[in-house]
């Protein structure tokens, strides 16, 4: 049995995390309640205007195509309107949540091609950094590439299988795969420069520039086993960025690789240092 909404809300509050869980349904979704203030709309436009100047130069074309198709920058998005557009492109939809949610309902949403998006936005004094994911990170960072069917297929399969792999003792290893691809992944197609698509990069003013343009950024060819063995740090720039040739490779690697075997072999071994791979 999963954690109750009341217990989870209490844990979040004790950690100083935001989000009103009092109106959650059993799957941790809520209504968006589109009642944002003028100040919140201004924060949204400020964030989008500033970040779009970077993404136009540094984001992979798949992200830019998704952003153009979904139209997310003019105002705080209406979840229902975006879901209708997204569903036509890739079969995905958006569901509103009050913030972080437990792993079990999160995986269930992904397995059913539903992506949870936080229904509140950071404050103006938090433009540069926020500890927990907010609406800007979720929408501006994650949603555009969900318009790409191959990436959407990976996310669905991840939701279907992650719980089973965690049960094998692969919690950290499965989390690393999500971290280094969905959050901090780069893409390099033949004859093209490296570009970013990961949500943690798309929503970061400083790390996006570092990851793509800095000569100090450590770029590593994608290999699913190496990714799952490589540790990471939450509150610093990544010491390694894995570079995919396509979303097809990401999808096919996760669907066909012996993930259970990788976990069995390496779960008790020391993780790899990202600076040394």
Short mmCIF file of C-alpha atoms in Angstrom, two decimals:
data_model
loop_
_atom_site.label_atom_id
_atom_site.label_comp_id
_atom_site.label_asym_id
_atom_site.label_seq_id
_atom_site.Cartn_x
_atom_site.Cartn_y
_atom_site.Cartn_z
CA UNK A 1 0.00 0.00 0.00
CA UNK A 2 1.33 3.44 -0.89
CA UNK A 3 1.72 6.37 1.45
CA UNK A 4 -1.46 8.26 2.32
CA UNK A 5 -1.95 11.78 1.01
CA UNK A 6 -2.08 13.13 4.56
CA UNK A 7 1.20 11.47 5.56
CA UNK A 8 2.90 12.57 2.37
CA UNK A 9 1.70 16.16 2.82
CA UNK A 10 3.06 16.12 6.36
CA UNK A 11 6.44 14.88 5.15
CA UNK A 12 6.60 17.60 2.51
CA UNK A 13 5.71 20.29 5.03
CA UNK A 14 8.40 19.04 7.42
CA UNK A 15 10.95 19.39 4.60
CA UNK A 16 9.80 22.94 3.88
CA UNK A 17 8.34 22.01 0.48
CA UNK A 18 5.41 23.93 -0.95
CA UNK A 19 2.15 22.65 -2.35
CA UNK A 20 -1.43 22.33 -1.13
CA UNK A 21 -2.19 18.63 -0.91
CA UNK A 22 -5.54 19.10 0.82
CA UNK A 23 -7.47 18.89 -2.47
CA UNK A 24 -5.61 15.88 -3.91
CA UNK A 25 -7.47 13.04 -5.50
CA UNK A 26 -6.30 9.48 -4.79
CA UNK A 27 -3.77 9.70 -7.65
CA UNK A 28 -2.33 12.97 -6.24
CA UNK A 29 -3.81 15.10 -9.03
CA UNK A 30 -5.65 18.38 -8.40
CA UNK A 31 -7.50 20.97 -10.45
CA UNK A 32 -5.26 23.63 -11.95
CA UNK A 33 -7.63 26.46 -10.89
CA UNK A 34 -6.54 29.08 -13.39
CA UNK A 35 -6.63 32.06 -11.04
CA UNK A 36 -3.07 33.37 -11.31
CA UNK A 37 -2.36 36.96 -10.35
CA UNK A 38 -0.94 39.68 -12.58
CA UNK A 39 2.33 39.38 -10.67
CA UNK A 40 2.50 35.64 -11.38
CA UNK A 41 1.82 36.19 -15.07
CA UNK A 42 4.64 38.75 -15.14
CA UNK A 43 7.03 36.27 -13.49
CA UNK A 44 6.07 33.66 -16.10
CA UNK A 45 6.74 36.02 -19.00
CA UNK A 46 10.04 37.16 -17.45
CA UNK A 47 11.20 33.58 -17.07
CA UNK A 48 10.11 32.59 -20.56
CA UNK A 49 11.54 35.69 -22.25
CA UNK A 50 14.90 35.25 -20.62
CA UNK A 51 15.17 31.52 -21.14
CA UNK A 52 13.87 31.55 -24.71
CA UNK A 53 16.83 33.71 -25.74
CA UNK A 54 19.04 30.81 -24.69
CA UNK A 55 16.96 27.89 -25.89
CA UNK A 56 16.71 29.31 -29.39
CA UNK A 57 20.48 28.91 -29.59
CA UNK A 58 21.20 25.94 -27.33
CA UNK A 59 18.15 23.65 -27.40
CA UNK A 60 17.80 20.64 -29.66
CA UNK A 61 15.37 21.09 -32.54
CA UNK A 62 12.96 18.54 -31.03
CA UNK A 63 12.51 20.81 -28.03
CA UNK A 64 12.05 23.91 -30.18
CA UNK A 65 9.53 22.14 -32.40
CA UNK A 66 7.54 21.09 -29.34
CA UNK A 67 7.62 24.56 -27.87
CA UNK A 68 6.37 26.08 -31.12
CA UNK A 69 3.59 23.53 -31.47
CA UNK A 70 2.34 23.89 -27.90
CA UNK A 71 2.64 27.65 -27.43
CA UNK A 72 3.75 27.92 -23.81
CA UNK A 73 5.39 31.31 -23.48
CA UNK A 74 2.74 34.04 -23.85
CA UNK A 75 0.98 33.34 -20.54
CA UNK A 76 0.84 30.71 -17.82
CA UNK A 77 -0.42 27.69 -19.76
CA UNK A 78 -3.90 26.29 -19.35
CA UNK A 79 -3.39 22.58 -18.64
CA UNK A 80 -6.46 21.48 -20.61
CA UNK A 81 -5.52 23.49 -23.71
CA UNK A 82 -1.95 22.14 -23.69
CA UNK A 83 -3.19 18.58 -23.15
CA UNK A 84 -5.39 18.75 -26.24
CA UNK A 85 -2.46 19.89 -28.41
CA UNK A 86 -0.02 17.44 -26.86
CA UNK A 87 -2.36 14.48 -27.22
CA UNK A 88 -2.68 15.11 -30.94
CA UNK A 89 1.11 15.10 -31.30
CA UNK A 90 2.14 12.12 -29.16
CA UNK A 91 -0.79 10.74 -27.17
CA UNK A 92 0.34 12.43 -23.94
CA UNK A 93 -1.61 14.74 -21.64
CA UNK A 94 -0.89 16.99 -18.67
CA UNK A 95 -2.26 16.48 -15.16
CA UNK A 96 -1.98 19.07 -12.41
CA UNK A 97 -0.30 18.16 -9.11
CA UNK A 98 0.48 20.28 -6.04
CA UNK A 99 4.22 19.60 -6.19
CA UNK A 100 6.35 16.52 -5.78
CA UNK A 101 4.35 13.31 -5.58
CA UNK A 102 5.33 9.79 -4.46
CA UNK A 103 7.02 7.40 -6.87
CA UNK A 104 4.12 4.99 -7.25
CA UNK A 105 1.53 7.46 -8.59
CA UNK A 106 4.24 9.24 -10.60
CA UNK A 107 5.17 6.03 -12.39
CA UNK A 108 1.51 5.19 -12.92
CA UNK A 109 0.90 8.54 -14.60
CA UNK A 110 3.88 8.05 -16.91
CA UNK A 111 2.78 4.51 -17.77
CA UNK A 112 -0.55 5.96 -18.91
CA UNK A 113 1.07 8.82 -20.88
CA UNK A 114 0.13 11.46 -18.33
CA UNK A 115 2.79 13.92 -17.19
CA UNK A 116 2.36 15.54 -13.74
CA UNK A 117 2.89 19.32 -13.77
CA UNK A 118 3.05 21.46 -10.63
CA UNK A 119 0.22 23.99 -10.44
CA UNK A 120 2.15 26.81 -8.72
CA UNK A 121 4.93 29.14 -9.89
CA UNK A 122 8.10 30.36 -8.19
CA UNK A 123 8.32 33.88 -6.80
CA UNK A 124 10.19 36.76 -8.45
CA UNK A 125 13.08 36.46 -5.99
CA UNK A 126 13.53 32.85 -7.14
CA UNK A 127 14.03 33.54 -10.84
CA UNK A 128 17.53 32.04 -10.90
CA UNK A 129 17.10 28.98 -8.71
CA UNK A 130 14.47 27.02 -6.85
CA UNK A 131 15.03 23.85 -4.85
CA UNK A 132 11.84 22.02 -5.80
CA UNK A 133 10.24 21.71 -9.25
CA UNK A 134 7.60 24.33 -10.01
CA UNK A 135 5.35 25.00 -13.00
CA UNK A 136 8.12 26.69 -14.98
CA UNK A 137 10.48 23.75 -14.62
CA UNK A 138 7.76 21.25 -15.44
CA UNK A 139 6.18 23.09 -18.37
CA UNK A 140 9.08 24.94 -19.94
CA UNK A 141 11.53 22.15 -19.17
CA UNK A 142 9.67 18.86 -19.62
CA UNK A 143 6.57 19.32 -21.75
CA UNK A 144 8.00 20.38 -25.17
CA UNK A 145 9.94 17.15 -25.79
CA UNK A 146 6.92 15.07 -24.78
CA UNK A 147 5.61 16.09 -28.20
CA UNK A 148 8.19 13.72 -29.70
CA UNK A 149 6.68 10.20 -29.99
CA UNK A 150 9.95 8.28 -29.46
CA UNK A 151 10.72 10.22 -26.29
CA UNK A 152 7.14 9.76 -25.14
CA UNK A 153 7.49 6.01 -25.70
CA UNK A 154 10.60 5.95 -23.51
CA UNK A 155 8.80 7.84 -20.75
CA UNK A 156 5.83 5.46 -20.90
CA UNK A 157 8.08 2.40 -20.72
CA UNK A 158 10.01 3.98 -17.85
CA UNK A 159 6.76 4.40 -15.95
CA UNK A 160 5.76 0.81 -16.66
CA UNK A 161 9.05 -0.76 -15.58
CA UNK A 162 10.67 1.54 -13.01
CA UNK A 163 8.77 0.10 -10.05
CA UNK A 164 9.84 -3.46 -10.91
CA UNK A 165 13.48 -2.42 -11.26
CA UNK A 166 13.37 -0.57 -7.95
CA UNK A 167 12.03 -3.76 -6.35
CA UNK A 168 15.20 -5.50 -7.58
CA UNK A 169 17.31 -3.01 -5.62
CA UNK A 170 17.84 -0.65 -8.51
CA UNK A 171 16.32 2.50 -7.00
CA UNK A 172 19.42 4.69 -7.38
CA UNK A 173 20.32 3.20 -10.75
CA UNK A 174 16.88 3.82 -12.28
CA UNK A 175 16.88 7.35 -10.86
CA UNK A 176 20.25 8.05 -12.50
CA UNK A 177 18.88 7.06 -15.88
CA UNK A 178 16.05 9.59 -15.51
CA UNK A 179 18.41 12.25 -14.16
CA UNK A 180 21.01 12.03 -16.91
CA UNK A 181 18.51 11.84 -19.78
CA UNK A 182 15.13 13.40 -18.94
CA UNK A 183 16.67 16.12 -16.76
CA UNK A 184 20.19 16.71 -18.12
CA UNK A 185 20.38 15.00 -21.50
CA UNK A 186 22.10 16.36 -24.60
CA UNK A 187 21.63 15.32 -28.23
CA UNK A 188 24.05 15.28 -31.15
CA UNK A 189 22.83 14.15 -34.52
CA UNK A 190 25.31 13.41 -37.35
CA UNK A 191 26.86 16.58 -38.69
CA UNK A 192 25.13 18.75 -36.09
CA UNK A 193 26.45 20.51 -32.96
CA UNK A 194 25.52 19.24 -29.51
CA UNK A 195 22.26 20.67 -28.21
CA UNK A 196 20.32 20.21 -24.98
CA UNK A 197 16.88 18.74 -24.32
CA UNK A 198 16.85 17.80 -20.61
CA UNK A 199 14.38 19.71 -18.45
CA UNK A 200 16.90 20.61 -15.78
CA UNK A 201 18.95 22.36 -18.46
CA UNK A 202 16.02 23.92 -20.31
CA UNK A 203 14.81 25.64 -17.14
CA UNK A 204 18.28 26.71 -15.90
CA UNK A 205 19.68 30.04 -17.04
CA UNK A 206 23.27 29.26 -16.03
CA UNK A 207 23.70 25.49 -16.43
CA UNK A 208 22.22 25.38 -19.93
CA UNK A 209 25.00 27.66 -21.14
CA UNK A 210 27.65 25.70 -19.28
CA UNK A 211 26.48 22.28 -20.46
CA UNK A 212 26.38 23.16 -24.14
CA UNK A 213 29.03 25.86 -24.61
CA UNK A 214 31.68 25.57 -21.89
CA UNK A 215 34.94 23.80 -22.77
CA UNK A 216 34.89 22.53 -19.17
CA UNK A 217 31.65 20.58 -19.66
CA UNK A 218 32.38 16.84 -19.75
CA UNK A 219 30.42 15.22 -22.59
CA UNK A 220 30.08 11.43 -22.62
CA UNK A 221 28.49 9.20 -25.30
CA UNK A 222 25.25 7.65 -24.04
CA UNK A 223 25.37 4.07 -22.80
CA UNK A 224 22.51 2.86 -20.65
CA UNK A 225 24.67 0.75 -18.35
CA UNK A 226 27.20 3.53 -17.78
CA UNK A 227 24.44 6.04 -17.08
CA UNK A 228 22.84 3.77 -14.49
CA UNK A 229 26.17 3.35 -12.69
CA UNK A 230 27.19 7.03 -12.65
CA UNK A 231 26.49 9.09 -9.55
CA UNK A 232 25.29 12.71 -9.69
CA UNK A 233 24.89 15.78 -7.49
CA UNK A 234 21.65 17.70 -7.13
CA UNK A 235 22.87 21.16 -6.14
CA UNK A 236 25.84 21.63 -8.49
CA UNK A 237 26.49 21.67 -12.22
CA UNK A 238 26.78 18.13 -13.51
CA UNK A 239 30.29 16.73 -13.85
CA UNK A 240 29.18 14.71 -16.86
CA UNK A 241 26.54 15.16 -19.55
CA UNK A 242 25.51 12.14 -21.58
CA UNK A 243 24.99 12.76 -25.28
CA UNK A 244 22.35 10.82 -27.24
CA UNK A 245 22.32 10.44 -31.03
CA UNK A 246 18.49 10.28 -31.05
CA UNK A 247 15.42 9.63 -28.92
CA UNK A 248 15.06 6.34 -30.78
CA UNK A 249 18.32 5.16 -29.20
CA UNK A 250 17.09 6.14 -25.73
CA UNK A 251 13.78 4.35 -26.23
CA UNK A 252 15.26 1.23 -27.79
CA UNK A 253 18.08 0.96 -25.24
CA UNK A 254 15.68 0.95 -22.33
CA UNK A 255 13.26 -1.42 -23.99
CA UNK A 256 15.83 -3.98 -25.15
CA UNK A 257 18.75 -3.79 -22.72
CA UNK A 258 18.99 -6.30 -19.87
CA UNK A 259 18.22 -3.68 -17.23
CA UNK A 260 17.52 -6.32 -14.58
CA UNK A 261 20.92 -7.89 -15.31
CA UNK A 262 22.68 -4.52 -15.07
CA UNK A 263 21.05 -3.90 -11.70
CA UNK A 264 21.90 -7.38 -10.40
CA UNK A 265 25.53 -7.03 -11.42
CA UNK A 266 26.21 -3.47 -10.27
CA UNK A 267 23.72 -2.48 -7.55
CA UNK A 268 26.16 -3.20 -4.70
CA UNK A 269 29.24 -1.84 -6.47
CA UNK A 270 30.58 1.68 -5.84
CA UNK A 271 29.08 4.12 -8.37
CA UNK A 272 31.20 5.64 -11.10
CA UNK A 273 32.63 9.12 -10.63
CA UNK A 274 31.14 11.26 -13.43
CA UNK A 275 34.39 13.18 -13.81
CA UNK A 276 36.29 9.95 -14.53
CA UNK A 277 34.12 8.22 -17.12
#
